[in-house]
Amino acid sequence: MLDDRIKSRILDDHRRLTADGKLFPRPKLDEFYKNFRSRFGPDQLAGLDGERLLEAMHGHGGKDSMVYWLEFKNDDEFPGRFGSIAGGSAFKFGIFRSKETGTWVTGSPTKVVELSVPQAVEVARKHRDQLIRGTERLGGLPDLADDAEYRGLQEDLGRIAPSVNDLAWGHKYFSLMHPEKLDDYHNPDYQRFHLVKMLQVPPEGEGRYLCAGRFVAAAHELGIPINHLTTTLNHHDGEPHAYWRVGTSDGTQPRNRWPFMRDGSCVAIGWPDLGDLSNFEKDAASKERLVNLLGERYPGTPQQVGRAAAQVLNFARGIAEGDVVLACDGQSVLGVGRIVGAYAHDPASDFPHRRAVEWLSLDEWRMPEPEGLQTTVHRLRKAPANLVEAEERSLDGPVVARPPITVPNKTGGGSVPRPVGVPGRIQAVLERKGQAILYGPPGTGKTYWAERTALDLASYSLGGKPFHGLSDGEKAEVAGGLNAVGAVRMVSFHPAYGYEDFIEGYRPKLHEGRMTFVLRDGIFKLLCRDAEARPDRPFVLIIDEINRGDIPRIFGELLTVIEKDKRGKSVILPLSRAAFRVPPNVLLIGTMNTADRSVALLDTALRRRFGFVELMPDVTLLEGTAVADIPLGPWLEALNRRICEHVGRDARNLQVGHSFLMEAGRPVRDAARFFRVVRDEIIPLLEEYCYEDFDALHAILGGGLVDLPNRAVRHDLFEEPTGPELVQALLAPCPEVLTSLKAVTSLGEGEAEIDEGEEEPDAGSPS
């Protein structure tokens, strides 16, 4: 039985995905399964032999073979929504025809074995016979079979289908033959990860079929198809992440470092004499370098040094953002958190190596099974019960809505908040580089996120809280303080902007009736002067449209001293002959519209000194909103898909951002407003992208909006914006959106039924 909280969460997510048209109804699922079986089911394969069988099963060259359908096919006949087996080489199928030689080969990339056609046919026959026997064995499995019966299935398939049962494509074939008895996760790691997320301890042992009964039982309890369950789990859980145990003591007293980790929202380890590990990578060369460094500064036996190197390198580079960490004292777990920041180093501490954490639970509990007790940093793998307990303890987290997650700040302000999401990504870049550029297509929120991050950083130095976590009264008070010192400033670059505006230059001035020239400080020089006078707080300069300026001319010699490791070094300015330096508490955030210019075209020196954060259209912000019977998220997603298909090689950077369809931070809900945005903003933008190419514009907007013979947009439709003809014209080129409309309109408020109309699924289950 599923935990009630898990059950409620899955059903809520399922309703949203259904409303957005991202799940197939049962009749469509059955139709797709039937399409595959009619081509490659046991009866069809049994009727083939010789080279016809070989090509039908393993002919990679065309789009009609079984292996093509399993890995690549994605159309109305058979969408690619039944679990991916992408990745790796063609050797994973056991046999394929080499493009280079035209011969059939088997083996591995390092040991290629060529086959004659008769030999290749024998391999195909073996695969066919094993698929037929395996499908028959699955058919005899009882409905709602238990773990023991699936263990028997695992053993039997290993015996009767040894060449195909433990391959991802073999598992996918069997799941398409019997989708009511197998999940469509074709990788055991994914199966076990999602079971843990459902608070299920996976069955013991290894194999692709052991876990299937759990997914079958869960789908039955929820009353949804297994494909719906796995797609919903993918949507909520994301990609599999790791779980880590981190100690909380310096070795002198138990858990004596836990208070600072808990209150500072971080985990940390010692080895201070190693210095900053930012330039180490998770590879053999870095580990060897770290072993040598540890041997010099913390001598020990080769085994001790090797274990220490592995732990330190795992902490700095092995742990990834999104991983779950258990702060432990022996077998006692003191806190469970999610890693939300990159590695950071605080040279002032004897526990200098830090990772920012969002605490999900601060309950103390004991691991059901001991694991990694003699290590400081250990990846938890052996005891799934520990992971399930950690997930259950974290269900109601985070501990606070937005904890003040902190990491060491090298900009002079002590600590800065590290939120999750986009602000967290931006701050991670600022900590590492000192300056960031937010880039992406129009309408993706670049300026919004730049301003928000700058205000949060500056606000924290005044009141100890991010600006967007304050009440309205606190915001007014803090804003006054920020304005008084100019902690956040903004400038917009343009083609006429120059060094004299940014750093210093001579400007005309009327003095006693005579025109003279005086040397004036530019915006950035003034900011640096104020920042040097207040090293206790960050000063942020937002440079909007940074790519529209002549960067080398504007920055001049300062491109050198804005680098993080050169902050504080002086340069002599050519006009004033004064020494000038960029203080470490100065941060730069630029925004860049990739519809104007690609990142690749930026000055190389600039690219090296800035970190980059890509912001793309995010249709999830529009989920569940329909205007004039048009579901905004699916409509925008379909529009961008057609842009990518028809605009050209740089189409990815020419998409339409979600903020076009938002106002005051929420999706547009007024039909008249939506139609004005389409007419006055989106269509002109697309006309610019297509630049008199009405064929492309017609392919994107459809014949309802583009009069192709007359090479014109039908603006007359907008004269009666509530009319059905305009709605039909907007929906016509994207029929998949009509399924979302059916789902949205079929679900009354509070209803949980699944619409049985045509729907389009999400991206499907990963391998």
Short mmCIF file of N, CA and C in Angstrom, two decimals, residues 503-614:
data_model
loop_
_atom_site.label_atom_id
_atom_site.label_comp_id
_atom_site.label_asym_id
_atom_site.label_seq_id
_atom_site.Cartn_x
_atom_site.Cartn_y
_atom_site.Cartn_z
N ILE A 503 33.89 54.12 -17.53
CA ILE A 503 35.04 54.26 -16.63
C ILE A 503 35.32 55.74 -16.36
N GLU A 504 35.85 56.44 -17.32
CA GLU A 504 36.10 57.88 -17.15
C GLU A 504 36.34 58.50 -18.53
N GLY A 505 36.08 59.78 -18.63
CA GLY A 505 36.29 60.47 -19.90
C GLY A 505 36.03 61.96 -19.78
N TYR A 506 36.51 62.69 -20.77
CA TYR A 506 36.31 64.14 -20.78
C TYR A 506 34.92 64.46 -21.36
N ARG A 507 34.23 65.35 -20.67
CA ARG A 507 32.90 65.76 -21.07
C ARG A 507 32.81 67.28 -21.12
N PRO A 508 32.05 67.82 -22.07
CA PRO A 508 31.95 69.28 -22.16
C PRO A 508 31.17 69.87 -20.98
N LYS A 509 31.61 71.09 -20.58
CA LYS A 509 30.92 71.79 -19.48
C LYS A 509 31.02 73.29 -19.74
N LEU A 510 29.90 73.97 -19.55
CA LEU A 510 29.87 75.42 -19.73
C LEU A 510 30.31 76.09 -18.44
N HIS A 511 31.39 76.87 -18.53
CA HIS A 511 31.93 77.52 -17.34
C HIS A 511 32.20 79.00 -17.66
N GLU A 512 31.42 79.88 -16.98
CA GLU A 512 31.55 81.33 -17.16
C GLU A 512 31.45 81.70 -18.64
N GLY A 513 30.48 81.09 -19.29
CA GLY A 513 30.23 81.42 -20.68
C GLY A 513 31.16 80.77 -21.66
N ARG A 514 32.06 79.97 -21.18
CA ARG A 514 33.02 79.30 -22.07
C ARG A 514 32.84 77.78 -21.98
N MET A 515 33.00 77.12 -23.10
CA MET A 515 32.90 75.67 -23.14
C MET A 515 34.26 75.06 -22.81
N THR A 516 34.28 74.24 -21.76
CA THR A 516 35.51 73.55 -21.37
C THR A 516 35.23 72.05 -21.31
N PHE A 517 36.30 71.28 -21.17
CA PHE A 517 36.16 69.84 -21.01
C PHE A 517 36.71 69.43 -19.65
N VAL A 518 35.93 68.64 -18.92
CA VAL A 518 36.36 68.18 -17.60
C VAL A 518 36.35 66.66 -17.57
N LEU A 519 37.22 66.12 -16.75
CA LEU A 519 37.31 64.66 -16.61
C LEU A 519 36.27 64.19 -15.59
N ARG A 520 35.41 63.33 -16.03
CA ARG A 520 34.35 62.83 -15.16
C ARG A 520 34.46 61.31 -15.01
N ASP A 521 34.13 60.85 -13.81
CA ASP A 521 34.11 59.41 -13.54
C ASP A 521 32.85 58.79 -14.16
N GLY A 522 33.03 57.60 -14.70
CA GLY A 522 31.90 56.89 -15.28
C GLY A 522 31.16 56.06 -14.24
N ILE A 523 30.11 55.40 -14.68
CA ILE A 523 29.21 54.67 -13.77
C ILE A 523 29.95 53.57 -13.00
N PHE A 524 30.76 52.80 -13.70
CA PHE A 524 31.42 51.68 -13.02
C PHE A 524 32.49 52.18 -12.05
N LYS A 525 33.21 53.22 -12.41
CA LYS A 525 34.23 53.76 -11.52
C LYS A 525 33.60 54.30 -10.24
N LEU A 526 32.46 54.97 -10.37
CA LEU A 526 31.77 55.48 -9.19
C LEU A 526 31.29 54.33 -8.30
N LEU A 527 30.78 53.28 -8.93
CA LEU A 527 30.33 52.12 -8.16
C LEU A 527 31.49 51.50 -7.38
N CYS A 528 32.63 51.35 -8.04
CA CYS A 528 33.79 50.75 -7.37
C CYS A 528 34.28 51.63 -6.22
N ARG A 529 34.22 52.94 -6.40
CA ARG A 529 34.62 53.84 -5.31
C ARG A 529 33.72 53.67 -4.10
N ASP A 530 32.41 53.60 -4.33
CA ASP A 530 31.48 53.42 -3.21
C ASP A 530 31.63 52.04 -2.58
N ALA A 531 31.88 51.03 -3.39
CA ALA A 531 32.04 49.68 -2.86
C ALA A 531 33.28 49.57 -2.00
N GLU A 532 34.34 50.25 -2.38
CA GLU A 532 35.57 50.20 -1.59
C GLU A 532 35.37 50.85 -0.23
N ALA A 533 34.49 51.84 -0.18
CA ALA A 533 34.22 52.51 1.10
C ALA A 533 33.32 51.68 2.00
N ARG A 534 32.61 50.68 1.42
CA ARG A 534 31.70 49.84 2.22
C ARG A 534 31.98 48.37 1.91
N PRO A 535 33.12 47.84 2.38
CA PRO A 535 33.48 46.46 2.04
C PRO A 535 32.60 45.41 2.72
N ASP A 536 31.71 45.85 3.62
CA ASP A 536 30.87 44.91 4.36
C ASP A 536 29.64 44.48 3.58
N ARG A 537 29.40 45.06 2.42
CA ARG A 537 28.19 44.71 1.68
C ARG A 537 28.49 44.61 0.18
N PRO A 538 27.73 43.77 -0.54
CA PRO A 538 27.94 43.66 -1.99
C PRO A 538 27.33 44.84 -2.73
N PHE A 539 27.97 45.26 -3.80
CA PHE A 539 27.45 46.28 -4.71
C PHE A 539 27.27 45.60 -6.07
N VAL A 540 26.08 45.71 -6.62
CA VAL A 540 25.74 44.97 -7.84
C VAL A 540 25.42 45.95 -8.95
N LEU A 541 26.06 45.75 -10.10
CA LEU A 541 25.75 46.52 -11.29
C LEU A 541 25.09 45.59 -12.30
N ILE A 542 23.86 45.92 -12.68
CA ILE A 542 23.16 45.17 -13.72
C ILE A 542 23.40 45.86 -15.06
N ILE A 543 23.92 45.13 -16.01
CA ILE A 543 24.16 45.67 -17.36
C ILE A 543 23.16 45.03 -18.30
N ASP A 544 22.09 45.73 -18.56
CA ASP A 544 21.06 45.21 -19.46
C ASP A 544 21.54 45.32 -20.91
N GLU A 545 21.19 44.33 -21.72
CA GLU A 545 21.57 44.30 -23.14
C GLU A 545 23.08 44.46 -23.32
N ILE A 546 23.83 43.71 -22.55
CA ILE A 546 25.29 43.85 -22.56
C ILE A 546 25.88 43.58 -23.94
N ASN A 547 25.24 42.73 -24.73
CA ASN A 547 25.77 42.37 -26.03
C ASN A 547 25.57 43.46 -27.09
N ARG A 548 24.79 44.51 -26.77
CA ARG A 548 24.58 45.58 -27.75
C ARG A 548 25.70 46.61 -27.70
N GLY A 549 26.57 46.51 -26.71
CA GLY A 549 27.69 47.44 -26.62
C GLY A 549 28.96 46.86 -27.21
N ASP A 550 29.92 47.73 -27.48
CA ASP A 550 31.24 47.31 -27.94
C ASP A 550 32.06 46.98 -26.70
N ILE A 551 32.04 45.71 -26.29
CA ILE A 551 32.58 45.33 -24.98
C ILE A 551 34.06 45.70 -24.82
N PRO A 552 34.95 45.37 -25.74
CA PRO A 552 36.36 45.72 -25.55
C PRO A 552 36.55 47.24 -25.39
N ARG A 553 35.80 48.03 -26.13
CA ARG A 553 35.94 49.48 -26.03
C ARG A 553 35.40 50.00 -24.70
N ILE A 554 34.30 49.45 -24.24
CA ILE A 554 33.67 49.95 -23.01
C ILE A 554 34.50 49.59 -21.78
N PHE A 555 34.95 48.34 -21.70
CA PHE A 555 35.68 47.88 -20.51
C PHE A 555 37.15 48.26 -20.55
N GLY A 556 37.71 48.34 -21.74
CA GLY A 556 39.13 48.69 -21.83
C GLY A 556 40.00 47.74 -21.03
N GLU A 557 40.95 48.33 -20.27
CA GLU A 557 41.89 47.52 -19.49
C GLU A 557 41.24 46.82 -18.30
N LEU A 558 40.00 47.18 -17.98
CA LEU A 558 39.34 46.57 -16.83
C LEU A 558 38.93 45.13 -17.08
N LEU A 559 38.94 44.68 -18.33
CA LEU A 559 38.65 43.27 -18.58
C LEU A 559 39.62 42.37 -17.83
N THR A 560 40.82 42.88 -17.54
CA THR A 560 41.80 42.10 -16.79
C THR A 560 41.45 42.06 -15.32
N VAL A 561 41.18 43.21 -14.71
CA VAL A 561 41.05 43.27 -13.24
C VAL A 561 39.66 42.94 -12.73
N ILE A 562 38.70 42.65 -13.62
CA ILE A 562 37.42 42.16 -13.09
C ILE A 562 37.49 40.65 -12.83
N GLU A 563 38.54 39.98 -13.29
CA GLU A 563 38.68 38.56 -13.01
C GLU A 563 38.73 38.34 -11.50
N LYS A 564 38.15 37.23 -11.04
CA LYS A 564 38.01 36.98 -9.60
C LYS A 564 39.35 36.96 -8.88
N ASP A 565 40.35 36.33 -9.48
CA ASP A 565 41.64 36.23 -8.79
C ASP A 565 42.51 37.48 -8.96
N LYS A 566 42.01 38.47 -9.71
CA LYS A 566 42.78 39.72 -9.88
C LYS A 566 42.07 40.90 -9.22
N ARG A 567 40.97 40.63 -8.52
CA ARG A 567 40.30 41.70 -7.79
C ARG A 567 41.26 42.28 -6.75
N GLY A 568 41.27 43.57 -6.64
CA GLY A 568 42.16 44.24 -5.69
C GLY A 568 43.48 44.68 -6.29
N LYS A 569 43.84 44.14 -7.47
CA LYS A 569 45.06 44.58 -8.14
C LYS A 569 44.80 45.88 -8.88
N SER A 570 45.77 46.77 -8.85
CA SER A 570 45.58 48.10 -9.43
C SER A 570 46.07 48.16 -10.87
N VAL A 571 45.38 49.00 -11.64
CA VAL A 571 45.85 49.35 -12.98
C VAL A 571 45.87 50.88 -13.05
N ILE A 572 46.69 51.41 -13.93
CA ILE A 572 46.76 52.86 -14.11
C ILE A 572 45.84 53.24 -15.26
N LEU A 573 44.86 54.10 -14.96
CA LEU A 573 43.92 54.55 -15.98
C LEU A 573 44.61 55.53 -16.92
N PRO A 574 44.41 55.41 -18.22
CA PRO A 574 45.19 56.21 -19.18
C PRO A 574 44.87 57.70 -19.17
N LEU A 575 43.65 58.08 -18.78
CA LEU A 575 43.29 59.51 -18.82
C LEU A 575 43.67 60.23 -17.54
N SER A 576 43.22 59.71 -16.40
CA SER A 576 43.48 60.38 -15.12
C SER A 576 44.85 60.05 -14.56
N ARG A 577 45.50 59.00 -15.07
CA ARG A 577 46.78 58.50 -14.55
C ARG A 577 46.66 58.05 -13.10
N ALA A 578 45.44 57.76 -12.67
CA ALA A 578 45.21 57.33 -11.29
C ALA A 578 45.21 55.81 -11.22
N ALA A 579 45.62 55.29 -10.06
CA ALA A 579 45.53 53.84 -9.82
C ALA A 579 44.07 53.47 -9.56
N PHE A 580 43.65 52.39 -10.14
CA PHE A 580 42.25 51.98 -10.00
C PHE A 580 42.20 50.47 -9.84
N ARG A 581 41.30 50.03 -8.97
CA ARG A 581 41.11 48.59 -8.79
C ARG A 581 39.63 48.29 -8.62
N VAL A 582 39.26 47.05 -8.88
CA VAL A 582 37.89 46.59 -8.72
C VAL A 582 37.80 45.83 -7.40
N PRO A 583 37.06 46.34 -6.42
CA PRO A 583 36.97 45.67 -5.11
C PRO A 583 36.31 44.30 -5.23
N PRO A 584 36.61 43.39 -4.32
CA PRO A 584 36.03 42.04 -4.39
C PRO A 584 34.53 42.01 -4.12
N ASN A 585 33.96 43.07 -3.53
CA ASN A 585 32.53 43.07 -3.25
C ASN A 585 31.69 43.68 -4.36
N VAL A 586 32.29 43.86 -5.54
CA VAL A 586 31.55 44.34 -6.72
C VAL A 586 31.13 43.14 -7.56
N LEU A 587 29.86 43.07 -7.89
CA LEU A 587 29.33 41.99 -8.71
C LEU A 587 28.67 42.57 -9.96
N LEU A 588 28.85 41.89 -11.09
CA LEU A 588 28.26 42.33 -12.35
C LEU A 588 27.29 41.26 -12.84
N ILE A 589 26.09 41.69 -13.21
CA ILE A 589 25.11 40.78 -13.82
C ILE A 589 24.67 41.39 -15.14
N GLY A 590 25.01 40.74 -16.24
CA GLY A 590 24.60 41.20 -17.55
C GLY A 590 23.44 40.39 -18.08
N THR A 591 22.66 40.99 -18.95
CA THR A 591 21.60 40.25 -19.64
C THR A 591 21.84 40.32 -21.14
N MET A 592 21.47 39.27 -21.83
CA MET A 592 21.78 39.19 -23.26
C MET A 592 20.68 38.45 -23.98
N ASN A 593 20.11 39.10 -24.97
CA ASN A 593 19.06 38.51 -25.79
C ASN A 593 19.70 37.76 -26.95
N THR A 594 19.58 36.45 -26.97
CA THR A 594 20.25 35.67 -28.02
C THR A 594 19.56 35.81 -29.37
N ALA A 595 18.38 36.43 -29.41
CA ALA A 595 17.77 36.71 -30.71
C ALA A 595 18.56 37.79 -31.45
N ASP A 596 19.28 38.63 -30.69
CA ASP A 596 20.10 39.68 -31.30
C ASP A 596 21.49 39.17 -31.67
N ARG A 597 22.05 38.36 -30.78
CA ARG A 597 23.43 37.95 -30.99
C ARG A 597 23.72 36.70 -30.20
N SER A 598 24.39 35.73 -30.80
CA SER A 598 24.72 34.49 -30.13
C SER A 598 25.85 34.70 -29.12
N VAL A 599 25.85 33.88 -28.09
CA VAL A 599 26.95 33.92 -27.11
C VAL A 599 28.28 33.65 -27.80
N ALA A 600 28.26 32.81 -28.82
CA ALA A 600 29.51 32.46 -29.52
C ALA A 600 30.15 33.66 -30.19
N LEU A 601 29.37 34.71 -30.47
CA LEU A 601 29.91 35.89 -31.15
C LEU A 601 30.47 36.93 -30.19
N LEU A 602 30.34 36.69 -28.89
CA LEU A 602 30.87 37.65 -27.92
C LEU A 602 32.39 37.64 -27.94
N ASP A 603 32.95 38.75 -27.49
CA ASP A 603 34.39 38.86 -27.37
C ASP A 603 34.93 37.71 -26.52
N THR A 604 35.99 37.07 -27.01
CA THR A 604 36.53 35.89 -26.32
C THR A 604 36.98 36.23 -24.91
N ALA A 605 37.63 37.38 -24.73
CA ALA A 605 38.09 37.76 -23.39
C ALA A 605 36.92 37.93 -22.44
N LEU A 606 35.80 38.45 -22.94
CA LEU A 606 34.62 38.61 -22.10
C LEU A 606 34.07 37.25 -21.70
N ARG A 607 33.96 36.33 -22.65
CA ARG A 607 33.40 35.01 -22.35
C ARG A 607 34.23 34.30 -21.29
N ARG A 608 35.54 34.52 -21.30
CA ARG A 608 36.40 33.85 -20.34
C ARG A 608 36.21 34.39 -18.93
N ARG A 609 35.83 35.65 -18.81
CA ARG A 609 35.76 36.28 -17.49
C ARG A 609 34.37 36.24 -16.87
N PHE A 610 33.35 35.99 -17.67
CA PHE A 610 31.98 35.90 -17.16
C PHE A 610 31.54 34.44 -17.11
N GLY A 611 30.68 34.15 -16.14
CA GLY A 611 29.95 32.89 -16.16
C GLY A 611 28.61 33.11 -16.84
N PHE A 612 28.04 32.06 -17.41
CA PHE A 612 26.82 32.21 -18.20
C PHE A 612 25.70 31.33 -17.65
N VAL A 613 24.52 31.91 -17.55
CA VAL A 613 23.32 31.19 -17.10
C VAL A 613 22.28 31.30 -18.21
N GLU A 614 21.91 30.16 -18.80
CA GLU A 614 20.94 30.17 -19.88
C GLU A 614 19.52 30.12 -19.31
#
